[in-house]
Coordinates of C-alpha atoms in Angstrom, one line a residue:
X10 CA 146.2 18.3 249.4
X11 CA 145.3 21.9 249.2
X12 CA 142.1 23.1 250.8
X13 CA 140.7 26.4 249.4
X14 CA 138.0 28.1 251.4
X15 CA 135.3 30.2 249.8
X16 CA 137.0 33.3 251.2
X17 CA 140.4 32.4 249.7
X18 CA 138.8 31.5 246.4
X19 CA 137.1 34.8 246.3
X20 CA 140.3 36.6 247.1
X21 CA 142.2 34.7 244.4
X22 CA 139.5 35.5 241.8
X23 CA 139.4 39.1 242.9
X24 CA 143.1 39.5 242.5
X25 CA 143.1 37.8 239.1
X26 CA 140.2 39.9 237.9
X27 CA 141.9 43.1 239.2
X28 CA 145.1 42.2 237.3
X29 CA 143.1 41.6 234.1
X30 CA 141.2 44.8 234.4
X31 CA 144.3 46.7 235.2
X32 CA 146.0 45.3 232.1
X33 CA 143.0 46.1 230.0
X34 CA 142.7 49.7 231.3
X35 CA 146.4 50.2 230.7
X36 CA 146.3 49.0 227.2
X37 CA 143.1 50.5 225.8
X38 CA 143.9 54.2 226.5
X39 CA 147.3 53.6 225.0
X40 CA 145.8 52.5 221.7
X41 CA 143.4 55.4 221.7
X42 CA 146.0 57.9 222.6
X43 CA 148.3 56.5 219.8
X44 CA 145.5 56.7 217.3
X45 CA 144.5 60.2 218.3
X46 CA 148.1 61.5 218.5
X47 CA 148.4 62.5 214.8
X48 CA 148.8 66.2 214.6
X49 CA 147.1 66.6 211.2
X50 CA 143.8 64.6 211.5
X51 CA 141.9 66.4 214.3
X52 CA 139.6 68.2 211.8
X53 CA 139.8 65.7 209.0
X54 CA 136.7 64.0 207.8
X55 CA 138.4 60.6 208.2
X56 CA 139.6 61.2 211.8
X57 CA 137.6 58.3 213.3
X58 CA 138.5 55.9 210.4
X59 CA 142.2 56.8 210.8
X60 CA 141.9 56.1 214.5
X61 CA 140.3 52.7 213.7
X62 CA 143.1 51.9 211.2
X63 CA 145.8 52.7 213.7
X64 CA 144.1 50.7 216.5
X65 CA 143.8 47.7 214.2
X66 CA 147.3 48.1 212.8
X67 CA 146.0 48.6 209.3
X68 CA 148.5 51.3 208.5
X69 CA 151.1 53.4 210.4
X70 CA 151.7 57.1 210.6
X71 CA 154.9 59.0 210.0
X72 CA 157.9 59.5 212.4
X73 CA 157.1 63.2 212.6
X74 CA 153.7 62.4 214.3
X75 CA 151.6 63.0 211.2
X76 CA 149.4 60.7 209.2
X77 CA 149.3 62.8 206.0
X78 CA 145.6 61.8 205.2
X79 CA 145.6 63.7 201.9
X80 CA 148.8 62.2 200.6
X81 CA 148.3 60.2 197.4
X82 CA 148.7 56.4 197.5
X83 CA 150.5 54.4 194.9
X84 CA 149.2 51.0 193.6
X85 CA 151.9 49.1 195.4
X86 CA 151.1 50.9 198.7
X87 CA 147.4 50.2 198.4
X88 CA 148.0 46.5 197.6
X89 CA 150.3 46.2 200.6
X90 CA 147.7 47.8 202.9
X91 CA 145.0 45.5 201.5
X92 CA 147.1 42.3 202.0
X93 CA 148.1 43.4 205.5
X94 CA 144.6 44.2 206.5
X95 CA 143.6 40.6 205.8
X96 CA 146.7 39.0 207.3
X97 CA 148.1 37.8 203.9
X98 CA 151.8 37.2 204.5
X99 CA 154.1 39.1 202.2
X100 CA 157.4 37.4 201.7
X101 CA 160.8 38.8 202.5
X102 CA 162.3 41.1 199.9
X103 CA 165.3 39.4 198.2
X104 CA 168.7 41.0 198.4
X105 CA 169.0 43.6 195.7
X106 CA 165.2 43.5 194.9
X107 CA 162.8 46.4 195.3
X108 CA 160.4 46.2 198.2
X109 CA 157.4 46.1 195.9
X110 CA 158.6 42.8 194.3
X111 CA 157.5 40.8 197.4
X112 CA 154.1 42.6 197.4
X113 CA 153.3 41.8 193.7
X114 CA 154.5 38.2 194.1
X115 CA 152.1 37.8 197.0
X116 CA 149.1 39.3 195.3
X117 CA 149.7 37.4 192.1
X118 CA 147.9 34.3 193.4
X119 CA 144.7 36.3 193.7
X120 CA 144.7 37.5 190.1
X121 CA 143.8 41.0 190.9
X122 CA 144.0 43.6 188.1
X123 CA 147.2 45.3 189.3
X124 CA 148.9 47.2 186.5
X125 CA 152.3 47.2 188.3
X126 CA 152.7 43.5 187.9
X127 CA 154.4 44.1 184.6
X128 CA 155.7 47.6 185.2
X129 CA 157.8 48.8 188.1
X130 CA 157.2 52.3 186.8
X131 CA 153.4 52.0 187.4
X132 CA 154.0 50.6 190.9
X133 CA 155.2 54.0 192.1
X134 CA 152.4 56.0 190.4
X135 CA 149.4 57.2 192.2
X136 CA 146.4 54.8 191.9
X137 CA 143.0 56.1 190.8
X138 CA 139.7 55.2 192.4
X139 CA 138.6 53.2 189.4
X140 CA 141.5 50.8 189.8
X141 CA 140.7 50.5 193.5
X142 CA 137.1 49.6 192.6
X143 CA 138.3 46.8 190.3
X144 CA 140.7 45.4 192.9
X145 CA 138.1 45.5 195.7
X146 CA 135.6 43.8 193.4
X147 CA 138.1 41.1 192.7
X148 CA 138.8 40.7 196.4
X149 CA 135.1 39.9 196.8
X150 CA 135.4 37.1 194.2
X151 CA 133.9 38.9 191.2
X152 CA 135.5 40.1 188.0
X153 CA 134.1 43.5 187.0
X154 CA 135.9 46.3 185.2
X155 CA 135.2 50.0 184.6
X156 CA 131.9 51.4 185.6
X157 CA 130.6 47.9 186.5
X158 CA 133.2 47.6 189.2
X159 CA 132.2 51.0 190.6
X160 CA 128.5 49.9 190.4
X161 CA 129.4 46.7 192.3
X162 CA 131.0 48.8 195.2
X163 CA 128.1 51.2 195.3
X164 CA 125.4 48.6 195.2
X165 CA 127.0 46.5 197.9
X166 CA 127.6 49.5 200.3
X167 CA 131.4 49.2 199.9
X168 CA 131.5 52.9 198.9
X169 CA 129.2 55.9 199.1
X170 CA 131.0 57.7 196.3
X171 CA 132.9 60.9 196.6
X172 CA 130.2 63.4 195.7
X173 CA 127.2 61.0 195.6
X174 CA 126.4 57.3 195.3
X175 CA 126.4 57.3 191.5
X176 CA 128.9 56.2 188.9
X177 CA 129.8 59.8 188.2
X178 CA 129.7 60.8 191.9
X179 CA 132.2 58.0 192.7
X180 CA 134.8 59.9 190.7
X181 CA 136.7 57.0 189.3
X182 CA 139.4 59.1 187.7
X183 CA 140.2 60.8 191.0
X184 CA 143.5 59.7 192.7
X185 CA 143.3 57.8 196.0
X186 CA 144.5 59.4 199.2
X187 CA 145.7 57.7 202.4
X188 CA 142.5 58.6 204.2
X189 CA 140.4 57.1 201.4
X190 CA 142.5 54.0 201.3
X191 CA 141.8 53.2 205.0
X192 CA 138.1 54.1 204.5
X193 CA 137.9 51.5 201.7
X194 CA 139.5 48.9 204.0
X195 CA 137.0 49.7 206.8
X196 CA 134.1 49.6 204.4
X197 CA 134.8 46.0 203.3
X198 CA 135.4 44.9 206.8
X199 CA 132.2 46.5 208.1
X200 CA 130.4 44.7 205.3
X201 CA 131.5 41.4 206.8
X202 CA 134.5 40.5 204.6
X203 CA 136.9 38.3 206.5
X204 CA 139.3 37.1 203.9
X205 CA 140.5 38.0 200.4
X206 CA 139.0 35.9 197.6
X207 CA 140.5 34.9 194.3
X208 CA 139.3 37.0 191.3
X209 CA 137.8 34.7 188.7
X210 CA 139.4 34.7 185.2
X211 CA 136.1 35.0 183.4
X212 CA 134.3 38.4 183.5
X213 CA 131.3 38.4 185.8
X214 CA 127.8 39.0 184.4
X215 CA 126.9 42.7 184.7
X216 CA 123.2 41.8 184.5
X217 CA 123.6 40.3 188.0
X218 CA 124.5 43.6 189.5
X219 CA 121.7 44.9 191.8
X220 CA 120.2 48.2 190.7
X221 CA 121.7 51.4 192.3
X222 CA 119.3 53.0 194.7
X223 CA 120.0 56.6 193.6
X224 CA 118.3 59.4 195.6
X225 CA 117.4 61.8 192.8
X226 CA 117.0 64.6 195.3
X227 CA 120.8 64.6 195.6
X228 CA 121.8 64.9 192.0
X229 CA 120.8 68.5 191.4
X230 CA 122.8 71.3 193.0
X231 CA 121.6 74.9 193.3
X232 CA 119.7 77.3 195.5
X233 CA 117.1 75.7 197.8
X234 CA 115.7 79.0 199.1
X235 CA 115.5 82.1 196.9
X236 CA 114.7 85.3 198.8
X237 CA 113.5 88.4 197.0
X238 CA 112.6 91.7 198.6
X239 CA 110.4 94.6 197.6
X240 CA 113.0 96.4 195.4
X241 CA 112.1 95.8 191.8
X242 CA 115.7 96.2 190.7
X243 CA 116.5 93.0 192.7
X244 CA 114.2 90.9 190.6
X245 CA 115.3 89.3 187.3
X246 CA 117.9 87.2 189.1
X247 CA 119.7 84.2 187.7
X248 CA 120.2 81.0 189.7
X249 CA 122.3 78.3 188.0
X250 CA 121.5 74.6 188.7
X251 CA 123.8 71.8 187.9
X252 CA 123.4 68.0 187.5
X253 CA 125.8 65.6 189.2
X254 CA 124.3 62.2 188.3
X255 CA 125.2 59.7 185.6
X256 CA 123.1 60.8 182.6
X257 CA 125.3 62.5 180.0
X258 CA 122.8 65.1 178.9
X259 CA 119.7 66.4 180.7
X260 CA 116.9 68.8 180.0
X261 CA 115.8 71.2 182.7
X262 CA 112.2 72.2 183.6
X263 CA 110.2 73.5 186.5
X264 CA 107.4 71.7 188.3
X265 CA 104.7 73.5 190.2
X266 CA 102.1 72.1 192.6
X267 CA 99.4 72.4 190.0
X268 CA 98.7 71.1 186.5
X269 CA 98.1 74.4 184.7
X270 CA 101.1 76.3 183.3
X271 CA 101.5 79.9 184.4
X272 CA 101.3 82.5 181.7
X273 CA 104.6 83.5 180.2
X274 CA 103.9 87.3 180.3
X275 CA 106.4 88.0 177.6
X276 CA 106.7 90.9 175.1
X277 CA 110.1 90.0 173.8
X278 CA 111.5 89.6 177.3
X279 CA 110.3 86.8 179.6
X280 CA 108.8 88.2 182.7
X281 CA 107.9 84.9 184.3
X282 CA 109.8 82.4 186.3
X283 CA 111.6 80.2 183.8
X284 CA 114.6 77.8 183.6
X285 CA 116.7 77.4 180.5
X286 CA 116.2 73.8 179.3
X287 CA 119.8 73.4 178.2
X288 CA 121.8 75.3 180.8
X289 CA 119.7 75.0 184.0
X290 CA 119.8 78.8 184.5
X291 CA 116.7 79.9 186.5
X292 CA 115.3 83.4 185.7
X293 CA 113.0 85.1 188.1
X294 CA 111.1 88.0 186.5
X295 CA 108.3 90.1 188.1
X296 CA 105.6 87.5 187.3
X297 CA 106.8 84.7 189.7
X298 CA 105.5 82.2 192.2
X299 CA 105.8 82.7 196.0
X300 CA 106.1 79.3 197.7
X301 CA 107.5 75.9 196.7
X302 CA 108.3 74.4 193.3
X303 CA 110.8 71.9 191.9
X304 CA 113.7 72.1 189.5
X305 CA 113.7 68.9 187.5
X306 CA 116.4 67.3 185.4
X307 CA 115.3 64.8 182.7
X308 CA 117.6 62.4 180.9
X309 CA 117.7 63.1 177.2
X310 CA 118.5 59.5 176.6
X311 CA 115.3 57.9 177.9
X312 CA 113.1 60.7 179.3
X313 CA 113.5 59.5 182.9
X314 CA 113.5 62.1 185.7
X315 CA 117.1 61.8 187.1
X316 CA 117.2 64.8 189.4
X317 CA 114.8 66.9 191.5
X318 CA 115.6 69.9 193.7
X319 CA 112.9 71.4 195.9
X320 CA 113.0 75.2 195.9
X321 CA 111.2 77.7 198.0
X322 CA 110.9 81.3 196.8
X323 CA 110.2 84.0 199.5
X324 CA 109.2 87.5 198.6
X325 CA 108.7 90.5 200.8
X326 CA 108.5 88.4 204.1
X327 CA 106.0 85.9 202.5
X328 CA 107.2 82.3 202.4
X329 CA 104.1 80.5 201.3
X330 CA 100.8 81.4 199.5
X331 CA 98.1 78.8 199.5
X332 CA 94.6 79.0 198.1
X333 CA 91.3 77.2 197.7
X334 CA 87.9 78.3 196.4
X335 CA 87.0 81.3 198.6
X336 CA 90.2 81.5 200.6
X337 CA 93.8 82.7 200.1
X338 CA 96.4 82.5 202.9
X339 CA 99.8 84.1 203.3
X340 CA 102.3 82.5 205.7
X341 CA 105.0 85.0 206.9
X342 CA 108.6 84.5 207.6
X343 CA 108.8 87.1 210.4
X344 CA 106.2 89.1 212.2
X345 CA 104.7 91.7 209.9
X346 CA 106.3 95.2 210.0
X347 CA 103.3 97.2 211.2
X348 CA 102.9 101.0 210.6
X349 CA 100.6 103.1 212.7
X350 CA 98.3 105.9 211.5
X351 CA 95.6 108.0 213.0
X352 CA 92.1 108.5 211.7
X353 CA 89.2 110.2 213.3
X354 CA 91.0 110.5 216.6
X355 CA 91.9 106.8 216.7
X356 CA 95.2 105.0 216.2
X357 CA 95.3 102.1 213.8
X358 CA 98.1 99.8 212.6
X359 CA 98.4 98.3 209.1
X360 CA 100.8 96.2 207.0
X361 CA 101.0 96.2 203.2
X362 CA 100.9 92.3 203.0
X363 CA 97.6 92.4 204.8
X364 CA 95.8 95.7 204.2
X365 CA 97.1 96.6 200.7
X366 CA 96.5 93.3 198.9
X367 CA 94.2 93.0 195.9
X368 CA 93.3 89.9 193.9
X369 CA 91.9 89.3 190.4
X370 CA 91.6 86.6 187.8
X371 CA 92.4 86.5 184.1
X372 CA 89.9 85.2 181.5
X373 CA 91.2 85.5 178.0
X374 CA 93.3 88.6 178.8
X375 CA 90.5 90.4 180.7
X376 CA 91.1 91.1 184.3
X377 CA 88.2 90.7 186.7
X378 CA 88.7 92.0 190.2
X379 CA 87.8 89.7 193.1
X380 CA 86.4 91.5 196.2
X381 CA 88.1 90.5 199.4
X382 CA 85.4 90.3 202.0
X383 CA 87.6 89.8 205.1
X384 CA 91.3 90.0 206.1
X385 CA 92.1 88.0 209.2
X386 CA 95.6 88.0 210.8
X387 CA 96.5 85.1 213.1
X388 CA 99.4 86.3 215.3
X389 CA 100.0 82.8 216.7
X390 CA 100.3 81.1 213.3
X391 CA 101.8 84.3 211.8
X392 CA 99.6 84.2 208.7
X393 CA 96.8 86.2 207.2
X394 CA 93.6 84.7 205.6
X395 CA 91.8 86.6 202.8
X396 CA 88.2 85.5 202.1
X397 CA 86.2 86.1 199.0
X398 CA 82.9 84.8 197.5
X399 CA 83.6 81.3 196.2
X400 CA 83.2 80.6 192.4
X401 CA 80.1 78.6 191.5
X402 CA 80.7 75.0 190.4
X403 CA 79.6 74.1 186.8
X404 CA 79.3 70.8 185.0
X405 CA 83.0 70.8 184.3
X406 CA 86.1 71.1 186.5
X407 CA 87.4 74.7 186.6
X408 CA 91.0 75.9 187.2
X409 CA 91.5 79.5 188.3
X410 CA 94.8 81.4 188.1
X411 CA 94.4 84.2 190.5
X412 CA 96.9 87.2 190.4
X413 CA 97.8 88.9 193.7
X414 CA 99.3 92.4 194.0
X415 CA 99.3 95.5 196.0
X416 CA 96.9 98.4 195.5
X417 CA 97.9 100.4 192.4
X418 CA 101.4 99.1 192.8
X419 CA 103.5 95.9 192.5
X420 CA 102.6 92.4 191.3
X421 CA 103.1 89.9 194.1
X422 CA 102.4 86.3 193.0
X423 CA 100.1 84.0 191.2
X424 CA 98.1 81.3 193.0
X425 CA 96.1 78.4 191.5
X426 CA 93.1 76.4 192.7
X427 CA 90.6 74.1 191.2
X428 CA 86.8 74.0 191.6
X429 CA 85.5 70.5 191.1
X430 CA 82.5 69.9 188.7
X431 CA 79.1 70.0 190.3
X432 CA 77.8 66.6 191.4

C-alpha cells in the first residue's frame, strides 16, 4: 500500500505542473517564431492572418523562408487549402496521375462549382474572387452564383470586399492571392463554420439574401477638405469625385446645410461652387461657400442616394462661417495674423478677417449693406462674432442670403439664415 502525504502529493503535482508549463512555454514561442519567420510579410496587410494560418497549419511557406503573399492562387490550390483547413482527407495520388486529380476527386462529393473538374488546363489557372465566392457559398450549404454569391459573403460577414463591402467593391473579376486565400479561410472559421457542407443541386432563392448594409459615406472618393488662400488666381479649381458603389450610373449634386439654392452668378462662365452632374467634377469659382457641404451621388436607375462625401472648404484661414438673425461667426484654423499700426500716438492691432469684413444682402439684384454693430474676437475659442440689428419677423418665414466680403476688395463667402414667421 502506498501512503502519500500532503507534502508529497503537493510535490508530485508541482513537478507535473512544472513539466506541463515547460512544455507549453517551449511549444508556443516556436509556433509564433515559425509564423513570424517569413521574410516578406512583415509590412504586409495580412501579416497577422498569415501567422494564424501557419500556426493552425492551414498553409505552408516556401523553402526559401518566404510566404509570397501576393502570389496568385490556382483553383486547385485554393480547393486543396479549403479541404485541408476543414480536415477533409485527400486521397493518395495514383501512380502516373497529376497531384490535382486526388483534390478534385475529394471535392466532387461536395458538388462545389469547380471548373477544373472537367479541365486539367483550368486547374492550373489563377482563380478569380467570384469563383471563390461561389465555392465558399457552396461550402456553407447554399447554391448562389455570380453577384448573388458575392452578396451572400458580404451579407454574412464572410468578406469585407476589396475596396468596399459592395458587389462592385468586392472585385469579383480580380484574381486571388495567397494572402487573400488564407483570409477567406479565417473569415469562415471566425464566423463559426466548423465543417464543409454539401452544395445543394437546386439554386438557392436570392430573395432570401439579407440586405447589404452599405455605408454610403464610403462609396464616394474625392477631396474631403478643400483649402483656398487669398490669391484669386488659385480659385476656379477642379476637384474630381468618383463613385465606387454598385449603381451603374449616378448623377452628381451638392447639398448645403440650408434649403435655398445659392445664386449661380454666371455671365457665360459659372462663378459659383458647382459640380458637373455627369462627371463629378467640382468647380470652385469666386462665389463659394466657406464651411461644410456634401457631394451627393444619386442612382439614375431609381433616384436613391447611393453615395455621400462630406466636404469642408477653408478659405483665408476661415474653416467655418455660421449665422443666425443678428449674428455671424467666423471660426479660424490658426490664430489670426495680426498687423500693428499706430494712430494718434497709440499702437493698435488688426486682422482683415475681423476688421475689414463687410456684409450685405441681395433683394432682387439690389445690394443692401448691413451695418456691423460690433466685432468681438474670442482668443480662447479662436473665433470672431459680428453682430448686426436683427431683421424683423413678418407673417411669413423669411430666408436671407447674406454676402460677406472685405472692404472694397474680395468676396469671401455667402451665409444663409432663416427668420421664422411672427407668432
